[in-house]
PDB file of C-alpha atoms in Angstrom:
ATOM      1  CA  UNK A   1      74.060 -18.062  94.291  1.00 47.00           C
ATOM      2  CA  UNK A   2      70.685 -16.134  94.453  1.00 54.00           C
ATOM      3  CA  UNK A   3      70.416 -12.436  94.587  1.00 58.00           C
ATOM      4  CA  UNK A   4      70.267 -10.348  97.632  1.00 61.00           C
ATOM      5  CA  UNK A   5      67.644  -7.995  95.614  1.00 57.00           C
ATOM      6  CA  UNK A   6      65.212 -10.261  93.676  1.00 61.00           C
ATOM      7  CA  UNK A   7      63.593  -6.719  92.372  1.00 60.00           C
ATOM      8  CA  UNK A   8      67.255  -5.500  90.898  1.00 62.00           C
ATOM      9  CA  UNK A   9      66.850  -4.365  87.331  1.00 71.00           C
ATOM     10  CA  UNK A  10      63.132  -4.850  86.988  1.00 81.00           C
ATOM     11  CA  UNK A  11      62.223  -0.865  88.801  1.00 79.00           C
ATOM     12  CA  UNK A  12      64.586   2.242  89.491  1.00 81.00           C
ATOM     13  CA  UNK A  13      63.403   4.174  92.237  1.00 82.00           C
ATOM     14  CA  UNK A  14      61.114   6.617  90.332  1.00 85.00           C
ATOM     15  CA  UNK A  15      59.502   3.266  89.049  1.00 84.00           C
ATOM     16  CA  UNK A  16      58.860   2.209  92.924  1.00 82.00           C
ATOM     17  CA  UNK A  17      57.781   5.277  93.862  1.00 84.00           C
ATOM     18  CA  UNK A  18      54.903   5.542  91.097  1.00 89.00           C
ATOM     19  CA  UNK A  19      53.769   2.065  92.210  1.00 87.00           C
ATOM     20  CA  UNK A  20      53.849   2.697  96.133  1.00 83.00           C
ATOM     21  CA  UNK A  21      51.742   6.051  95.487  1.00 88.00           C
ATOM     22  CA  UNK A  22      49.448   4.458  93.066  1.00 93.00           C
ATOM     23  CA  UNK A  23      48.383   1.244  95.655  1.00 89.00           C
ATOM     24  CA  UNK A  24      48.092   3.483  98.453  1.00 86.00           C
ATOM     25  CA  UNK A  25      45.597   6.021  96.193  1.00 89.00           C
ATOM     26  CA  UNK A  26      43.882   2.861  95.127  1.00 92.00           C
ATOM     27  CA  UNK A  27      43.448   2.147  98.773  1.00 87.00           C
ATOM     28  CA  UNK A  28      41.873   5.366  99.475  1.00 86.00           C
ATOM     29  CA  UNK A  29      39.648   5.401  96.653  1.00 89.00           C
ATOM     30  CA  UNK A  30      38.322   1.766  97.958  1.00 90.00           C
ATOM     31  CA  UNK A  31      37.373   2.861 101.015  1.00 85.00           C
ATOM     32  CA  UNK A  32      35.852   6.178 100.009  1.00 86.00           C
ATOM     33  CA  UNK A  33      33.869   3.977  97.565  1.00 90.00           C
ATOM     34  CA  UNK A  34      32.754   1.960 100.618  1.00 87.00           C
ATOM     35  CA  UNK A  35      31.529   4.403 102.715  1.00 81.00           C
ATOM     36  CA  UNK A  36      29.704   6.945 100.162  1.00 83.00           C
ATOM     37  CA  UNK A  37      29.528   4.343  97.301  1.00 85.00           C
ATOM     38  CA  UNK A  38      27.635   1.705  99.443  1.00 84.00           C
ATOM     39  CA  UNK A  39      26.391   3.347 102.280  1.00 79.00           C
ATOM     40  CA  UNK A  40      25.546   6.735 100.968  1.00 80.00           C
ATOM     41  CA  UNK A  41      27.645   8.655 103.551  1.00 78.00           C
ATOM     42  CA  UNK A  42      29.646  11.162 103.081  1.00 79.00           C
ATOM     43  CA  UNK A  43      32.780  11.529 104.765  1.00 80.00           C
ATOM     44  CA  UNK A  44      35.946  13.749 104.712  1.00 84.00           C
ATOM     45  CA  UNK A  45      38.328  11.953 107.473  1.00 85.00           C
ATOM     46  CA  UNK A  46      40.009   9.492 105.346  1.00 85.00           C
ATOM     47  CA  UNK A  47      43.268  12.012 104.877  1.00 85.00           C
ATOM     48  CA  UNK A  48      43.215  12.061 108.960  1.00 89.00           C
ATOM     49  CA  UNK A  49      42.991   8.239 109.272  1.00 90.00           C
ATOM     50  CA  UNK A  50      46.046   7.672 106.780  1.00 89.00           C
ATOM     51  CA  UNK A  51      47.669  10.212 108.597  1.00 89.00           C
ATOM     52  CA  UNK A  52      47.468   9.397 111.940  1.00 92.00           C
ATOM     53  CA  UNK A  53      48.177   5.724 110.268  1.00 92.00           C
ATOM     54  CA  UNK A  54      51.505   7.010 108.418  1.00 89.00           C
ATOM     55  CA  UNK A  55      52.747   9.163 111.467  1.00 88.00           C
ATOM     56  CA  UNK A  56      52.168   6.258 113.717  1.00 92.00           C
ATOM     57  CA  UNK A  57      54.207   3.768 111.208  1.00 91.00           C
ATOM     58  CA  UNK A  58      57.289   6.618 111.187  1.00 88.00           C
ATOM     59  CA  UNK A  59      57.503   6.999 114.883  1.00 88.00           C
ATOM     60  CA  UNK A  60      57.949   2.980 115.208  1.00 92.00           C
ATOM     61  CA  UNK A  61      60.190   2.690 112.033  1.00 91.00           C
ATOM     62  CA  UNK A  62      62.436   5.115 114.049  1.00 87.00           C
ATOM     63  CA  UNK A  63      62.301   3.308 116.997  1.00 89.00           C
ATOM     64  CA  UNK A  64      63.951   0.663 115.461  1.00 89.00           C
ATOM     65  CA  UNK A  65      61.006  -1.642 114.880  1.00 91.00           C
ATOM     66  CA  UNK A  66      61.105  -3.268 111.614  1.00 90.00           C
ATOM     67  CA  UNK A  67      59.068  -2.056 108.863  1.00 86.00           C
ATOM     68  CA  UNK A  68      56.249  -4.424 108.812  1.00 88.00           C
ATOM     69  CA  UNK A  69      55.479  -4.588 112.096  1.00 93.00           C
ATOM     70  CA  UNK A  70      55.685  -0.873 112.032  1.00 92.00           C
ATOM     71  CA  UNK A  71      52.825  -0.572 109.153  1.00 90.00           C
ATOM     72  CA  UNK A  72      50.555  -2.835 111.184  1.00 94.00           C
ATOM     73  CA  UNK A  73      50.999  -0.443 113.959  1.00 95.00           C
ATOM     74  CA  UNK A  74      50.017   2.229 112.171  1.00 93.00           C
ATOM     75  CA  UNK A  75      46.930   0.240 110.283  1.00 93.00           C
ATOM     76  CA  UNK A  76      46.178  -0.176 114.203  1.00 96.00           C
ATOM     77  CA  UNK A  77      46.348   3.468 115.475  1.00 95.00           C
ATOM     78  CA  UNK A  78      44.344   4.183 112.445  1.00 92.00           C
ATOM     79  CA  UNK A  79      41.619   1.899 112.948  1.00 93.00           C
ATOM     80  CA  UNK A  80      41.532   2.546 116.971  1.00 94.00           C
ATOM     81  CA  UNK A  81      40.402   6.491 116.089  1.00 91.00           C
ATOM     82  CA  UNK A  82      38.050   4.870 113.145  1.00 89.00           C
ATOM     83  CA  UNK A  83      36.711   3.453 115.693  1.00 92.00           C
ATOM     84  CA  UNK A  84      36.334   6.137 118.500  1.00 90.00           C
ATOM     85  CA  UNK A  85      35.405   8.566 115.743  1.00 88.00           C
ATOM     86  CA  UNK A  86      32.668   5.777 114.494  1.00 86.00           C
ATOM     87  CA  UNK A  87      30.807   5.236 118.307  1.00 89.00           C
ATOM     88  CA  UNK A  88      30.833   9.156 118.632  1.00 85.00           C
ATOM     89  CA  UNK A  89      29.288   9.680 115.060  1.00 83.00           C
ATOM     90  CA  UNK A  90      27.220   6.804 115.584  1.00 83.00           C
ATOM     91  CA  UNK A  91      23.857   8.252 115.489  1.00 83.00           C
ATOM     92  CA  UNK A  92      24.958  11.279 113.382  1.00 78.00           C
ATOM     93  CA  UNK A  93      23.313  11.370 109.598  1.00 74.00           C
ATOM     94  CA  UNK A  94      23.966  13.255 106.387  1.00 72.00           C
ATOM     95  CA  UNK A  95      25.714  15.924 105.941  1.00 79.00           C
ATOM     96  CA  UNK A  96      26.599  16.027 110.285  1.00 84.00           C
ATOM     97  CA  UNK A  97      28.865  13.151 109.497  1.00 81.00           C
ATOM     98  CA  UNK A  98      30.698  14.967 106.982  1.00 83.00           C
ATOM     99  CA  UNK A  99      31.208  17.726 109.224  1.00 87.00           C
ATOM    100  CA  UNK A 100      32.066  15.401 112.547  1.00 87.00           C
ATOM    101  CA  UNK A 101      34.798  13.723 109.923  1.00 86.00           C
ATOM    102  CA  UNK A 102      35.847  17.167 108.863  1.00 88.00           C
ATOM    103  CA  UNK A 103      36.335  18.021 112.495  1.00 89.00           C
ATOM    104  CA  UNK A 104      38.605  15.225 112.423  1.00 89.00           C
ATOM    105  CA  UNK A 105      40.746  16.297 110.066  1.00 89.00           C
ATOM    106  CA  UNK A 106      41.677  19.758 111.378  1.00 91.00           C
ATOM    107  CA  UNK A 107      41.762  18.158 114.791  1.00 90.00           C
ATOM    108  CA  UNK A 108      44.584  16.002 112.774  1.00 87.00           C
ATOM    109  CA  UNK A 109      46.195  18.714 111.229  1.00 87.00           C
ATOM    110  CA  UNK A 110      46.349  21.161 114.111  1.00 87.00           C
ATOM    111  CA  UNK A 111      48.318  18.361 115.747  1.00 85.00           C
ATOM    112  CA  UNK A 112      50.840  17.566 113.119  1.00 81.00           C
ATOM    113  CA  UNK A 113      51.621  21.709 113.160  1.00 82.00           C
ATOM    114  CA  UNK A 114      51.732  21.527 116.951  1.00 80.00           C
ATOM    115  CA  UNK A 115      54.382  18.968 116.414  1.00 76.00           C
ATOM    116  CA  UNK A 116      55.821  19.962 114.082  1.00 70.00           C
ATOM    117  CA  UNK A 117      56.759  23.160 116.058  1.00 61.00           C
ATOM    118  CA  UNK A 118      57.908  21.717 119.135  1.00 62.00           C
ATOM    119  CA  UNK A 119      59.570  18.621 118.200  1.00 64.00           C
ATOM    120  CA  UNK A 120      62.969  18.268 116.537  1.00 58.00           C
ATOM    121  CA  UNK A 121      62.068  14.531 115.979  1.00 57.00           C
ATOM    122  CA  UNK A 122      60.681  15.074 112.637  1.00 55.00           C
ATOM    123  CA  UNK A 123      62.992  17.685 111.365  1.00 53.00           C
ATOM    124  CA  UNK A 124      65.784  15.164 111.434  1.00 54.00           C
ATOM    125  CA  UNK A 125      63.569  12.331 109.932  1.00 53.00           C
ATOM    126  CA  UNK A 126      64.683  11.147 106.882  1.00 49.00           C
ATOM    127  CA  UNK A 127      64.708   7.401 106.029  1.00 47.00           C
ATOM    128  CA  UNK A 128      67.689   6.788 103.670  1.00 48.00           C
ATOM    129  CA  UNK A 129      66.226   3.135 102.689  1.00 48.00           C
ATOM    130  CA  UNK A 130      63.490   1.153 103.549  1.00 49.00           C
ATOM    131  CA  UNK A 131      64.284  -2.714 104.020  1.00 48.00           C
ATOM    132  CA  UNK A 132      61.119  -5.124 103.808  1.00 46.00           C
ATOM    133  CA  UNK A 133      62.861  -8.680 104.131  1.00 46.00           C
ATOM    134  CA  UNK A 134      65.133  -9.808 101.079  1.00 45.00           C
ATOM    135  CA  UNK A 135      63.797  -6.141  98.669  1.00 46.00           C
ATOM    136  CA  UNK A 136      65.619  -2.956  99.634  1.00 48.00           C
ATOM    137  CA  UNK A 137      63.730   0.192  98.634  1.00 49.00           C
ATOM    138  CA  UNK A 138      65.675   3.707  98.245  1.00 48.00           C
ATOM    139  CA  UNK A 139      64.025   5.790  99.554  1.00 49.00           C
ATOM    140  CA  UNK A 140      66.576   9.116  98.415  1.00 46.00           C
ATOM    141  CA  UNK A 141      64.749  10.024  95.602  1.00 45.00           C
ATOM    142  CA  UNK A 142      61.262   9.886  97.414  1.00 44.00           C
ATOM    143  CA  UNK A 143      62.009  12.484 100.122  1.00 43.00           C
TER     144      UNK A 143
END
């Protein structure tokens, strides 16, 4: 009979946790490299984008829609206000793009507090495990 957990007894949860916040740094550090390694840019919106991105991913997960399909929504909604942040900045050079980008970002964060405020949504949002098909994450000792 297989397993219902193929990953049982190779991570705990701190293990899984280390991992999850190490790919997602990596991540981040690839596409800052990107922008100011290859283009010369400078930009201070990538904390906004993987917000907006990991906000977007909660609100689906909530809704009941299953995890993956939740990430790609939130890789979406990220990469839709990329995008409208890239055709207003378009013509925007040196440090005025790191500005625009940090406008982002408290744009971003004054939104989060406004909702944070006024919504009971999030207060009660805690994800007891997180099921991506046959490997069951807990998620107890991340929160």
């Amino acid at each position: 009979m297989p397993k219902d957990n193929p990953m049982e007894g190779l991570l705990n949860s701190y293990e899984i946790s280390l991992v999850v916040k190490a790919a997602i740094s990596v991540i981040m550090a690839l596409s800052l490299n990107m922008i100011t390694g290859f283009c010369g840019q400078i930009s201070l919106g990538h904390a906004a984008f993987q917000g907006v991105g990991a906000y977007t991913a909660v609100i689906l997960t909530l809704q009941g829609i299953h995890f993956a399909l939740a990430t790609a929504g939130g890789m979406v909604a990220a990469g839709i206000l990329a995008f409208i942040v890239g055709l207003t900045s378009l013509r925007v050079r040196h440090d005025f793009l790191a500005i625009t980008t940090m406008g982002v970002v408290f744009l971003f964060s004054g939104i989060v507090e406004q909702t944070k405020a006024n919504s009971r949504d999030f207060k009660k949002c805690s994800l007891r495990s997180v099921s991506y098909t046959h490997l069951t994450l807990p998620t107890s000792d991340l929160v």
